[in-house]
mmCIF file of N, CA and C in Angstrom:
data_model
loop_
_atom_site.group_PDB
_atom_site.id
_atom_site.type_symbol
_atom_site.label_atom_id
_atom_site.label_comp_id
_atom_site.label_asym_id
_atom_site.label_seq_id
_atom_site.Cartn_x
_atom_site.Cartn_y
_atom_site.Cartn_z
ATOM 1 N N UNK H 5 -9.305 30.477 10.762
ATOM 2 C CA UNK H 5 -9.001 29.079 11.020
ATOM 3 C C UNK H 5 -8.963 28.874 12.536
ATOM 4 N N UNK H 6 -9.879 28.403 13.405
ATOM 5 C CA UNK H 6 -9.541 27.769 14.361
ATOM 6 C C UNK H 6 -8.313 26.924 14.514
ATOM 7 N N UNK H 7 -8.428 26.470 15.960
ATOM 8 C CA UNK H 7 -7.290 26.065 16.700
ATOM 9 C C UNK H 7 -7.249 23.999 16.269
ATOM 10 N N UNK H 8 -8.982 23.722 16.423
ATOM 11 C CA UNK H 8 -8.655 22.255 16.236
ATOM 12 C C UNK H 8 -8.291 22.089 14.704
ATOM 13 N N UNK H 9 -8.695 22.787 13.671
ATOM 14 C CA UNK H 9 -8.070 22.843 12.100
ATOM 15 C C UNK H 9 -6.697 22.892 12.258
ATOM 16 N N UNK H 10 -5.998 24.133 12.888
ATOM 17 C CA UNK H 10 -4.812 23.974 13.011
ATOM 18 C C UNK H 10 -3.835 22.386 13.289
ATOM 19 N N UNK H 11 -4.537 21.830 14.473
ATOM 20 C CA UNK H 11 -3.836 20.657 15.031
ATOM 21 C C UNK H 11 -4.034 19.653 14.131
ATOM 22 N N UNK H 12 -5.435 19.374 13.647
ATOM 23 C CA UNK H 12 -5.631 18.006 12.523
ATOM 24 C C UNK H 12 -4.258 19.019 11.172
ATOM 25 N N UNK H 13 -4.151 20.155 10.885
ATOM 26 C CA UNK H 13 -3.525 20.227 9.857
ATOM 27 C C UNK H 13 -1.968 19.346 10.332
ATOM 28 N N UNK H 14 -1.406 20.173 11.520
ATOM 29 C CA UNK H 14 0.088 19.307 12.117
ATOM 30 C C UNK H 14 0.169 18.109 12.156
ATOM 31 N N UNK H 15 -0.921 17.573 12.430
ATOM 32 C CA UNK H 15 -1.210 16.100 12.749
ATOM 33 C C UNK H 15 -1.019 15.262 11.253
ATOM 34 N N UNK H 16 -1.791 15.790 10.410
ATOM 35 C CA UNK H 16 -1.444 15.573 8.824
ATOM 36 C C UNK H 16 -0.447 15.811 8.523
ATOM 37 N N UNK H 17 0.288 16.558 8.609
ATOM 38 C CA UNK H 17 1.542 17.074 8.223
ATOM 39 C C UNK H 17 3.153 15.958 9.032
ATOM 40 N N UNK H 18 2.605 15.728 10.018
ATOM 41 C CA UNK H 18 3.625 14.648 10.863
ATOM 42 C C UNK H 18 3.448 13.679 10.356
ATOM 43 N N UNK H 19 2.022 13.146 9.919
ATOM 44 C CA UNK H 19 1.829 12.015 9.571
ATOM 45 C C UNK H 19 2.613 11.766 7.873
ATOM 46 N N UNK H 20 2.757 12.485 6.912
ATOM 47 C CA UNK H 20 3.334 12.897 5.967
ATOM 48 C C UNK H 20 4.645 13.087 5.848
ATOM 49 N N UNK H 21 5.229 13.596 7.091
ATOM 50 C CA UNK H 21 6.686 13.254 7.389
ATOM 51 C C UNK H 21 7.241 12.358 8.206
ATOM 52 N N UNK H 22 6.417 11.346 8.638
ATOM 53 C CA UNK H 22 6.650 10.460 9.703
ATOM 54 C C UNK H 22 6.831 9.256 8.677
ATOM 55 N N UNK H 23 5.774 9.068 7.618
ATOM 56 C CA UNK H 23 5.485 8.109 7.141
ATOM 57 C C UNK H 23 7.011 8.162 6.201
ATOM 58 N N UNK H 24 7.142 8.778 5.301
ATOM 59 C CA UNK H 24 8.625 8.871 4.475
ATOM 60 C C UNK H 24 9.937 8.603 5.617
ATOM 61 N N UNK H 25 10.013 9.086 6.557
ATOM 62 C CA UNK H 25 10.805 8.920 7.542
ATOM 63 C C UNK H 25 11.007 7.371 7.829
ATOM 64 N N UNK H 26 9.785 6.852 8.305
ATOM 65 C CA UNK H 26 9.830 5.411 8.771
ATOM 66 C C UNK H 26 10.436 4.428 7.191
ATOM 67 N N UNK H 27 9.644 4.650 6.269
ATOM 68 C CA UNK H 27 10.582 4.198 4.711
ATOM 69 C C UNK H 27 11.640 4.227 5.045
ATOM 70 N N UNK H 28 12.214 5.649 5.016
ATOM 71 C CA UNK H 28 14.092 5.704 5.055
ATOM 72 C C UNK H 28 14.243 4.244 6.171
ATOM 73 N N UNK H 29 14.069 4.343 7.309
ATOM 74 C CA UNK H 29 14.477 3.660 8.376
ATOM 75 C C UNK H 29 14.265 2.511 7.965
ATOM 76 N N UNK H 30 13.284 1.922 7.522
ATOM 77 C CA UNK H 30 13.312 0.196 6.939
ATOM 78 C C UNK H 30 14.029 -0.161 5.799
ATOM 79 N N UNK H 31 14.213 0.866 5.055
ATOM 80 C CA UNK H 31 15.617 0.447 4.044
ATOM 81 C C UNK H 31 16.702 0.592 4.428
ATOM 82 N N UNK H 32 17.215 1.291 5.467
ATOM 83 C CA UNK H 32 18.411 1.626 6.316
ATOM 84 C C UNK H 32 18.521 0.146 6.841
ATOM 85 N N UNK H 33 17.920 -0.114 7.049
ATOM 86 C CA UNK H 33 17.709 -1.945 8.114
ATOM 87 C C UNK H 33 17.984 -2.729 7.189
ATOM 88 N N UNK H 34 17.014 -2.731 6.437
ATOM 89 C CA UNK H 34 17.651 -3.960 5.377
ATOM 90 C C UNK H 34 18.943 -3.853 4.577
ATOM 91 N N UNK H 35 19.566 -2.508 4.385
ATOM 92 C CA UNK H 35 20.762 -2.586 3.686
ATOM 93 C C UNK H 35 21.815 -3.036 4.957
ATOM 94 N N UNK H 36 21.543 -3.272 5.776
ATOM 95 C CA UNK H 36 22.675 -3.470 7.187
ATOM 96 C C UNK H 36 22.378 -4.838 7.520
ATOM 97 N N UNK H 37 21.224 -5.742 6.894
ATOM 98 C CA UNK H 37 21.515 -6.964 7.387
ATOM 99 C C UNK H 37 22.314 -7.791 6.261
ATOM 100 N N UNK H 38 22.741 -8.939 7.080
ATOM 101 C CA UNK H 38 23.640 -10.342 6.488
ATOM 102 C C UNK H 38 23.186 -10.290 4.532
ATOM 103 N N UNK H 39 22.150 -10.508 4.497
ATOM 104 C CA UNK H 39 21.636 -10.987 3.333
ATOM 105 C C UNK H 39 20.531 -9.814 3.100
ATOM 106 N N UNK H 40 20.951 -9.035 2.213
ATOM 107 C CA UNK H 40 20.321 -7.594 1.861
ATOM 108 C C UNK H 40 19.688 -7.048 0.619
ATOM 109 N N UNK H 41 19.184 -8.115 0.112
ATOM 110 C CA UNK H 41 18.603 -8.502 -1.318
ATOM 111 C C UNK H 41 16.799 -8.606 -0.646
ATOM 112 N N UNK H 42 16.383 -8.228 0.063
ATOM 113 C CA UNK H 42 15.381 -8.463 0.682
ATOM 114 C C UNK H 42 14.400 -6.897 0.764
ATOM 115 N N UNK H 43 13.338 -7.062 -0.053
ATOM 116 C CA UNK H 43 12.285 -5.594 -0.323
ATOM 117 C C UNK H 43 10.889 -5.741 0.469
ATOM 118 N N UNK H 44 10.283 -4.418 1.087
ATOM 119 C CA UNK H 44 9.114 -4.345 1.205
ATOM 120 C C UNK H 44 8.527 -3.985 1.041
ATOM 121 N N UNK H 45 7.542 -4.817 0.794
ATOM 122 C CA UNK H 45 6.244 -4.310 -0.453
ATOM 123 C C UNK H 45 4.729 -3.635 0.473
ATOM 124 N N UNK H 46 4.384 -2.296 -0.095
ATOM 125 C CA UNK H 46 3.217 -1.900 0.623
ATOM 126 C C UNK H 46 2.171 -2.146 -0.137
ATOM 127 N N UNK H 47 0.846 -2.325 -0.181
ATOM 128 C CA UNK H 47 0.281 -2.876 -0.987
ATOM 129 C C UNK H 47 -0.821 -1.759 -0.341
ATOM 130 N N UNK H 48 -1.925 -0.694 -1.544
ATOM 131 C CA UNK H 48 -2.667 -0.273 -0.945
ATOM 132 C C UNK H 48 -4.005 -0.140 -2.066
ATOM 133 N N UNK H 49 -4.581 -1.149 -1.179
ATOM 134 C CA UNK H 49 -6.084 -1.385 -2.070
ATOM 135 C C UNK H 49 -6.900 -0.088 -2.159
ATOM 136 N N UNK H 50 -7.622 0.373 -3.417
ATOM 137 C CA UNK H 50 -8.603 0.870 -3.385
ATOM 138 C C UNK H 50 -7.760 2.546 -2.694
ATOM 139 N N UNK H 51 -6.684 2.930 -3.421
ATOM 140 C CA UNK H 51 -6.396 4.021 -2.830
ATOM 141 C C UNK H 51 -7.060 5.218 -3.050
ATOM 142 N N UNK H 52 -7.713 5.110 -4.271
ATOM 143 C CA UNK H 52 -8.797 6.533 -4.480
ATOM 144 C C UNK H 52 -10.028 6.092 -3.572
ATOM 145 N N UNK H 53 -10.013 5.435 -3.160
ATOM 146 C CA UNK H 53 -11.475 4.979 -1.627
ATOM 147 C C UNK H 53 -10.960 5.726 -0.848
ATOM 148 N N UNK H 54 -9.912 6.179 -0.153
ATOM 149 C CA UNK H 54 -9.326 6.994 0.471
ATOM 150 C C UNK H 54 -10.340 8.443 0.646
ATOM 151 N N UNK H 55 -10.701 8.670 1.676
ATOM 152 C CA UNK H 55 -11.662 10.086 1.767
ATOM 153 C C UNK H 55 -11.377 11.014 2.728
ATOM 154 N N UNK H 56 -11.228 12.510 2.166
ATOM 155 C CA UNK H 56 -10.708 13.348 2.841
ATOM 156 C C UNK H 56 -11.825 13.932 3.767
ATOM 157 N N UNK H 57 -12.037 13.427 5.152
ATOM 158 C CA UNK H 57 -12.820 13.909 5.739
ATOM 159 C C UNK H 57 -13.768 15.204 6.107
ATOM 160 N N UNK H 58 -13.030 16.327 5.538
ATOM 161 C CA UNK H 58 -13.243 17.530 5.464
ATOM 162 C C UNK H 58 -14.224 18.045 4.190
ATOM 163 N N UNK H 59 -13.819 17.166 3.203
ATOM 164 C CA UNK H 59 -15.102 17.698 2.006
ATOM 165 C C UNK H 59 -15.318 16.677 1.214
ATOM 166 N N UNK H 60 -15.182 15.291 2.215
ATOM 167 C CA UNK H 60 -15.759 14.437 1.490
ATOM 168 C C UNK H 60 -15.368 13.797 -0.077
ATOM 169 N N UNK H 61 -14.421 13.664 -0.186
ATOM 170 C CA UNK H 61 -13.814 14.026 -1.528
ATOM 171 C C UNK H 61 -12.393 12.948 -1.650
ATOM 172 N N UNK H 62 -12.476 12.352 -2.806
ATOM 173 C CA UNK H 62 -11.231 11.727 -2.780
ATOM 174 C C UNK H 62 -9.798 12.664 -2.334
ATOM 175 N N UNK H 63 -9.384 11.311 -1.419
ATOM 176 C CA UNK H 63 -8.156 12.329 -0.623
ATOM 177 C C UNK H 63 -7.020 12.707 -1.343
ATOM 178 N N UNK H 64 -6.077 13.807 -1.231
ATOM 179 C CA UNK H 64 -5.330 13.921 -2.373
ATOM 180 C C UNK H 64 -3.939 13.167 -2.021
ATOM 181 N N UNK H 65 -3.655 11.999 -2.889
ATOM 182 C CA UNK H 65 -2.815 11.372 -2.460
ATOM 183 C C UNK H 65 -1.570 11.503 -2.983
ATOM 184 N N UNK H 66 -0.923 12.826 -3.537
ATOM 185 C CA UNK H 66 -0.267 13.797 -3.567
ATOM 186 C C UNK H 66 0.978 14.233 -2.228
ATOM 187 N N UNK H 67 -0.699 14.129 -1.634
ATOM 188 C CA UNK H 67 -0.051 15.221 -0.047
ATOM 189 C C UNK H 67 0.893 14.187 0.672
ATOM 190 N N UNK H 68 0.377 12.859 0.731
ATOM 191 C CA UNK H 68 0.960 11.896 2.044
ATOM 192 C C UNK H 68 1.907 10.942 1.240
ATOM 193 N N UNK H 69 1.637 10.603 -0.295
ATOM 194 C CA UNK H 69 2.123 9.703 -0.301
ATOM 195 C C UNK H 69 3.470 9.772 -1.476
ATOM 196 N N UNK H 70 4.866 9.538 -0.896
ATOM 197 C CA UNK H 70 6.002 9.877 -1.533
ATOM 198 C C UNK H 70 6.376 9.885 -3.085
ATOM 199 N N UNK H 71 6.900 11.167 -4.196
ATOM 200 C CA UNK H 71 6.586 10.399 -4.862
ATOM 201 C C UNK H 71 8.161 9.505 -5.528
ATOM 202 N N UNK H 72 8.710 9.030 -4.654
ATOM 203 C CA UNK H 72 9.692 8.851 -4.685
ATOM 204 C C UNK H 72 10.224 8.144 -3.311
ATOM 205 N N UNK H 73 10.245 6.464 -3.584
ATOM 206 C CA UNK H 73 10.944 5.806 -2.350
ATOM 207 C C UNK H 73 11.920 5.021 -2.178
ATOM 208 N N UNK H 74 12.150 5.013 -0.889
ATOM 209 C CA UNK H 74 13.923 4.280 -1.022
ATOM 210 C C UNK H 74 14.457 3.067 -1.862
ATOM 211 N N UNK H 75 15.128 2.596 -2.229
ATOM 212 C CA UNK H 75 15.456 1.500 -3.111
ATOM 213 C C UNK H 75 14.900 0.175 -2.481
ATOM 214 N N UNK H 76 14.634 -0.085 -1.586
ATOM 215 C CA UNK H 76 14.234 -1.560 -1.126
ATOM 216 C C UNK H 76 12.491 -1.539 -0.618
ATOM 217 N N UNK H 77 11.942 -0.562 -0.991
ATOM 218 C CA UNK H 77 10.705 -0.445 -0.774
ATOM 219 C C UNK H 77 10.088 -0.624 -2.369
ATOM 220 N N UNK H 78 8.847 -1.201 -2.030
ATOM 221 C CA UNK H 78 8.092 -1.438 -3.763
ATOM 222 C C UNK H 78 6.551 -0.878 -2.953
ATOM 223 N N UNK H 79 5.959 -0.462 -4.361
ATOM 224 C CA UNK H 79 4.507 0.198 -3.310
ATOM 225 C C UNK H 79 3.586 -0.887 -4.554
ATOM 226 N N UNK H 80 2.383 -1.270 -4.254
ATOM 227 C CA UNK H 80 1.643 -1.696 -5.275
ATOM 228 C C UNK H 80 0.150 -0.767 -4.778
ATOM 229 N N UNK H 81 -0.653 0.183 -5.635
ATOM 230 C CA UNK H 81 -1.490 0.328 -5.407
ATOM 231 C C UNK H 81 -2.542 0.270 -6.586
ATOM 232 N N UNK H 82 -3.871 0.219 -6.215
ATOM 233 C CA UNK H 82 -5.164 -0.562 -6.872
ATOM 234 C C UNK H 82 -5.581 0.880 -6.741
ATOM 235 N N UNK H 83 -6.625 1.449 -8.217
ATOM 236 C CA UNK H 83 -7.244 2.663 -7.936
ATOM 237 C C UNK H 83 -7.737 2.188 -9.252
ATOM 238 N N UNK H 84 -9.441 2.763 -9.481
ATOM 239 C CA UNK H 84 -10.378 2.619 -10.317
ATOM 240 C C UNK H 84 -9.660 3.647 -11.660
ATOM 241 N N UNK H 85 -9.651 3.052 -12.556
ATOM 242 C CA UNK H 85 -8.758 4.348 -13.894
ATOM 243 C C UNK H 85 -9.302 5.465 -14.000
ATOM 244 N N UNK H 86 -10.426 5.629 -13.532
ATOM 245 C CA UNK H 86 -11.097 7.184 -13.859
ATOM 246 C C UNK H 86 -10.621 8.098 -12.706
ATOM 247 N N UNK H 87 -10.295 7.569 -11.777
ATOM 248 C CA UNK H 87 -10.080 8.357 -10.228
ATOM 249 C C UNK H 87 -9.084 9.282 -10.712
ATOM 250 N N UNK H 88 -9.413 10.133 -9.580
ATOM 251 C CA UNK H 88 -7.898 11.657 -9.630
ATOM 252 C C UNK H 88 -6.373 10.757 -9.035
ATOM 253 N N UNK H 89 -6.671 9.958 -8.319
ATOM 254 C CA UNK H 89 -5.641 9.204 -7.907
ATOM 255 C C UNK H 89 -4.716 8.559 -9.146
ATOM 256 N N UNK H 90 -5.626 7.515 -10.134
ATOM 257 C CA UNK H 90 -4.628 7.005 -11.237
ATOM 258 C C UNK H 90 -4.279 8.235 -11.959
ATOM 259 N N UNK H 91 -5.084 9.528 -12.385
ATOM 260 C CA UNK H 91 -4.484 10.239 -13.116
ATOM 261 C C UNK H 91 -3.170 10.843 -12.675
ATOM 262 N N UNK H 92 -2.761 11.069 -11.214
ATOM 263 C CA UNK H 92 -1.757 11.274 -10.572
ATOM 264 C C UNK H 92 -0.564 10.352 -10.880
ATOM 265 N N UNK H 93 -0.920 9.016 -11.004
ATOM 266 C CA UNK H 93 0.226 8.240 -11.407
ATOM 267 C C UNK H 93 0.288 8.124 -12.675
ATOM 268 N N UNK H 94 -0.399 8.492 -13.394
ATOM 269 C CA UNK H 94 0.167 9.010 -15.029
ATOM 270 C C UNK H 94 1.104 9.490 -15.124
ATOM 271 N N UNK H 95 0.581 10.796 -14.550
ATOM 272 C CA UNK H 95 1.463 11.895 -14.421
ATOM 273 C C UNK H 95 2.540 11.797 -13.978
ATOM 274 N N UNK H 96 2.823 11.157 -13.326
ATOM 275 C CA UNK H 96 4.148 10.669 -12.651
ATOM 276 C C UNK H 96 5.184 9.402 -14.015
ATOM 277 N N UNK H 97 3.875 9.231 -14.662
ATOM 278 C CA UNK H 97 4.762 8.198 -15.262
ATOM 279 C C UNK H 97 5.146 6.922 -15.042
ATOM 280 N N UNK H 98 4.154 6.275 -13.452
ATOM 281 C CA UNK H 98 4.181 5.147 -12.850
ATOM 282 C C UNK H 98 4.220 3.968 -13.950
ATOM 283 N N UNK H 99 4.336 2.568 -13.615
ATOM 284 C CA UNK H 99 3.804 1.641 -14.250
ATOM 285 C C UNK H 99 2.719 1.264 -14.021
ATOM 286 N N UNK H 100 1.373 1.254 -15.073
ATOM 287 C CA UNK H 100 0.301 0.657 -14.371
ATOM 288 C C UNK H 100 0.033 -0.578 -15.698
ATOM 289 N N UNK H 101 -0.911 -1.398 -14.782
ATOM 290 C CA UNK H 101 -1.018 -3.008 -15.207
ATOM 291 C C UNK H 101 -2.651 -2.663 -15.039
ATOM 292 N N UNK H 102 -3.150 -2.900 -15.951
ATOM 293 C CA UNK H 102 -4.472 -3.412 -16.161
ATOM 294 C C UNK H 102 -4.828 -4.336 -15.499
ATOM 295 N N UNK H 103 -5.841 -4.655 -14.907
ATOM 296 C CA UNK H 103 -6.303 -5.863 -14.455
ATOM 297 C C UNK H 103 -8.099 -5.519 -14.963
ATOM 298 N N UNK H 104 -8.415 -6.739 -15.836
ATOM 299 C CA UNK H 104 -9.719 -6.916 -16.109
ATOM 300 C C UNK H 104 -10.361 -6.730 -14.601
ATOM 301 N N UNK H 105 -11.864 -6.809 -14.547
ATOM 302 C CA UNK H 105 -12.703 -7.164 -13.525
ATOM 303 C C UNK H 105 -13.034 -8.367 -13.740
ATOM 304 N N UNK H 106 -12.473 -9.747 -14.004
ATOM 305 C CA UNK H 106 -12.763 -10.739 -14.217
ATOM 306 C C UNK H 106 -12.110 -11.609 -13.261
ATOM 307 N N UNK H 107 -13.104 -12.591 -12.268
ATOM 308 C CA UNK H 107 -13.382 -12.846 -11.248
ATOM 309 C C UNK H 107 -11.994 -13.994 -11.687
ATOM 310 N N UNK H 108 -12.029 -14.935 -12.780
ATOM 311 C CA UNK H 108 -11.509 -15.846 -13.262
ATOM 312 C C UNK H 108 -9.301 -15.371 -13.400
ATOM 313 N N UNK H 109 -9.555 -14.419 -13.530
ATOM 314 C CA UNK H 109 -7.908 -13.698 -13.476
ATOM 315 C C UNK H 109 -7.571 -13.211 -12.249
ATOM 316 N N UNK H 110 -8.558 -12.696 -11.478
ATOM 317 C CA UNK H 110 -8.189 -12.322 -10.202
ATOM 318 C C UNK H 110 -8.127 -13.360 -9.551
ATOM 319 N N UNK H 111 -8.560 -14.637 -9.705
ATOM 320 C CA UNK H 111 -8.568 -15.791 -8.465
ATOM 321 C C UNK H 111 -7.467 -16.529 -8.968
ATOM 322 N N UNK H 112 -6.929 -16.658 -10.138
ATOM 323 C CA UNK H 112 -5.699 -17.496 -10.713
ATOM 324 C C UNK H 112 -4.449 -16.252 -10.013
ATOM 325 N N UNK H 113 -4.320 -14.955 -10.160
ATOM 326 C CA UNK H 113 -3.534 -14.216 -9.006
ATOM 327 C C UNK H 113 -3.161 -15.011 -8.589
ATOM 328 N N UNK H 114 -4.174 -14.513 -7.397
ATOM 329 C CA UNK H 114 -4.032 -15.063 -5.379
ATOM 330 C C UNK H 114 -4.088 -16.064 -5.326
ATOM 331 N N UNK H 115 -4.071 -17.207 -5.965
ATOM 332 C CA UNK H 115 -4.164 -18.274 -6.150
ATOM 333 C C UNK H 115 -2.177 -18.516 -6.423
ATOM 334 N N UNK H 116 -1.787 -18.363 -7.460
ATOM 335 C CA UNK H 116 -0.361 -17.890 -7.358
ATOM 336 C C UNK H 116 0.340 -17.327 -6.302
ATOM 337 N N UNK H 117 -0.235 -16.405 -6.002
ATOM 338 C CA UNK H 117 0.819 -15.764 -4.715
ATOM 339 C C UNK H 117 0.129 -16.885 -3.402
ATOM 340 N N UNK H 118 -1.041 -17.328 -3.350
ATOM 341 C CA UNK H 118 -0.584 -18.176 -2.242
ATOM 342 C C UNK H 118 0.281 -19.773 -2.436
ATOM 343 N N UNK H 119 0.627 -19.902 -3.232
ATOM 344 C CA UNK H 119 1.228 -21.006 -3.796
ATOM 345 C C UNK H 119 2.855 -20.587 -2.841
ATOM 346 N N UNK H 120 2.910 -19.151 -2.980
ATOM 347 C CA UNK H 120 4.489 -19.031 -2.679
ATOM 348 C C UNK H 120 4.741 -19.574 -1.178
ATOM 349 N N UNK H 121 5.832 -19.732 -1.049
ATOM 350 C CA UNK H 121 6.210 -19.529 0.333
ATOM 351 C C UNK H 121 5.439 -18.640 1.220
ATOM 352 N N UNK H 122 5.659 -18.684 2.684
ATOM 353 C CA UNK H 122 5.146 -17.652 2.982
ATOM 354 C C UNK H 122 5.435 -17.450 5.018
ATOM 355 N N UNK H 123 5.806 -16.459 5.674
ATOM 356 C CA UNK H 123 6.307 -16.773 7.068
ATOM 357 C C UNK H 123 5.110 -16.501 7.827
ATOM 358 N N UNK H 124 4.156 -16.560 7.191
ATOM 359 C CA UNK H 124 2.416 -16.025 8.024
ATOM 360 C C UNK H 124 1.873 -17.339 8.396
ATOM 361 N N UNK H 125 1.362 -17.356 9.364
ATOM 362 C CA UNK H 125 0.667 -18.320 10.258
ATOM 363 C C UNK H 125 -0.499 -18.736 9.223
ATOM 364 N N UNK H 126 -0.925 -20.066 9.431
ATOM 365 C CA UNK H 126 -1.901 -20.453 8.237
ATOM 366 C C UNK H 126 -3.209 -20.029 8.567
ATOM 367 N N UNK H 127 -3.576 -19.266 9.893
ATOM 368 C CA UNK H 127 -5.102 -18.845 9.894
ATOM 369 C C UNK H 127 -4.567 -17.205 9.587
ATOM 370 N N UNK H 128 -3.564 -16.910 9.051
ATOM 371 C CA UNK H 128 -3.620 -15.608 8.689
ATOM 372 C C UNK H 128 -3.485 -15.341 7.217
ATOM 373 N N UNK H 129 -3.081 -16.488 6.771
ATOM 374 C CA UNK H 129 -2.951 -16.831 5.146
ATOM 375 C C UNK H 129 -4.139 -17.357 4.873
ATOM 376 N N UNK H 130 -4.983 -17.807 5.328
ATOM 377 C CA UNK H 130 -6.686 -18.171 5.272
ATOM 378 C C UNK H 130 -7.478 -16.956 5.104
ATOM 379 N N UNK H 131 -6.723 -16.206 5.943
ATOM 380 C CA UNK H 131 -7.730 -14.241 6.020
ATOM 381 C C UNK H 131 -7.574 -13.817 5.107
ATOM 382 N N UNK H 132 -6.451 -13.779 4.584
ATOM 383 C CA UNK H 132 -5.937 -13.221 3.708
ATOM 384 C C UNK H 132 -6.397 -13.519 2.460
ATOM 385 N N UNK H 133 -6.915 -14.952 1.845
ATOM 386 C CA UNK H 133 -6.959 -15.011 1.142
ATOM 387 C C UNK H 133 -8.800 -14.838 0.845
ATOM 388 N N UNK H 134 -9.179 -15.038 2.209
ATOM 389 C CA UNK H 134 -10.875 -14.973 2.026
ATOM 390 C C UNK H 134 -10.658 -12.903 1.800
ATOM 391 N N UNK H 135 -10.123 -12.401 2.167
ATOM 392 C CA UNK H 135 -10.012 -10.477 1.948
ATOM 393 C C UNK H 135 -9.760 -10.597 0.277
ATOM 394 N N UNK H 136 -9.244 -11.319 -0.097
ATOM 395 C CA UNK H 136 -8.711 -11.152 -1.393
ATOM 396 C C UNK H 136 -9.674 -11.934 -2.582
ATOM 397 N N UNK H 137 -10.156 -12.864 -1.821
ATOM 398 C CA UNK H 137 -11.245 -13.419 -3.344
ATOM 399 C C UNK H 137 -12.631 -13.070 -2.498
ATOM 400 N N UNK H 138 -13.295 -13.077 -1.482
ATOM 401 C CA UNK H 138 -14.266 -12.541 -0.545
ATOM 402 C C UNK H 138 -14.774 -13.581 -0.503
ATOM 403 N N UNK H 139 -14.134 -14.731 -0.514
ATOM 404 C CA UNK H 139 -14.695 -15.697 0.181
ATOM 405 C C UNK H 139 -13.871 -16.710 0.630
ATOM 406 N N UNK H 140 -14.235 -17.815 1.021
ATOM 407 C CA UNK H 140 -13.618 -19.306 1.751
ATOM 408 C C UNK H 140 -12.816 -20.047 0.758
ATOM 409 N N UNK H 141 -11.258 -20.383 0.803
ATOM 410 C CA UNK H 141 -11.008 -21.369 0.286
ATOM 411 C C UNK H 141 -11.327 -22.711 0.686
ATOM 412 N N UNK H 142 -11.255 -23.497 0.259
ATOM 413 C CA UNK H 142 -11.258 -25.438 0.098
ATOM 414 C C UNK H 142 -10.398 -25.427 1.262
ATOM 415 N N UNK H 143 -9.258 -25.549 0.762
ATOM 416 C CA UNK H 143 -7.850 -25.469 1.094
ATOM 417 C C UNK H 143 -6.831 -24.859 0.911
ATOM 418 N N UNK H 144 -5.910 -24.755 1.515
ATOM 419 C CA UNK H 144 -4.413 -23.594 1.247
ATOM 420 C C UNK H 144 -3.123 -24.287 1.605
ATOM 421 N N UNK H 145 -2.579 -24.503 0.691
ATOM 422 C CA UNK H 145 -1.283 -25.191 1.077
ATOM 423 C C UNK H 145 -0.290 -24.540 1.625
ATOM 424 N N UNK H 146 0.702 -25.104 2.590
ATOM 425 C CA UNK H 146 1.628 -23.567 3.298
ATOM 426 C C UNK H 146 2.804 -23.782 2.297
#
């Protein structure tokens, strides 16, 4: 094993304990403010797209990602059902939700969640929502 393998391995490895670390610390925060009923949600699209640079290969998301997080954190992730990734959250026993590939259920969604409230600037709730249906809304109400 060379020396730069070595460092990308530490580098992975910090990143793996950095990332659970920073969790603890944002639920530590929110249980210490005024009004502490308040969660954050990570949302990670397309997590078996994830590629382990080294052999090309879905990354094992095992290694980085907790399987177990603090009480005020919620994770939502998207992975194709055949991937090694959903079989991982089987295994775990996760909750998973079906979602058809039907263009007509996915746009009534995001269509819902942009209905909500929201503290994002309206050309960032515009991005957001063209990333999420892949294209232009009409309009977006704040």
């Amino acid at each position: 094993m060379c020396i730069r393998d070595r460092k990308v391995e530490l580098l992975e490895e910090k990143l793996r304990i950095y990332f659970a670390y920073w969790l603890n610390v944002c639920d530590e925060k929110i249980k210490r403010q005024v009004v502490n009923d308040s969660v954050v949600v990570l949302i990670f699209e397309g997590i078996d797209s994830f590629i382990d640079l080294d052999t090309g290969e879905e990354a094992l998301v095992p290694f980085w990602l907790p399987k177990v997080f603090p009480q005020r954190i919620r994770v939502i992730v998207t992975a194709d059902s055949g991937s090694n990734a959903m079989s991982y959250f089987r295994s775990l026993g996760s909750e998973i939700i079906h979602i058809p590939n039907d263009s007509v259920v996915i746009g009534s969604i995001v269509n819902k969640y942009m209905e909500r409230p929201s503290f994002l600037k309206q050309e960032t709730r515009q991005h957001l929502y063209e990333v999420l249906t892949k294209k232009g809304p009409e309009t977006l109400s704040n």
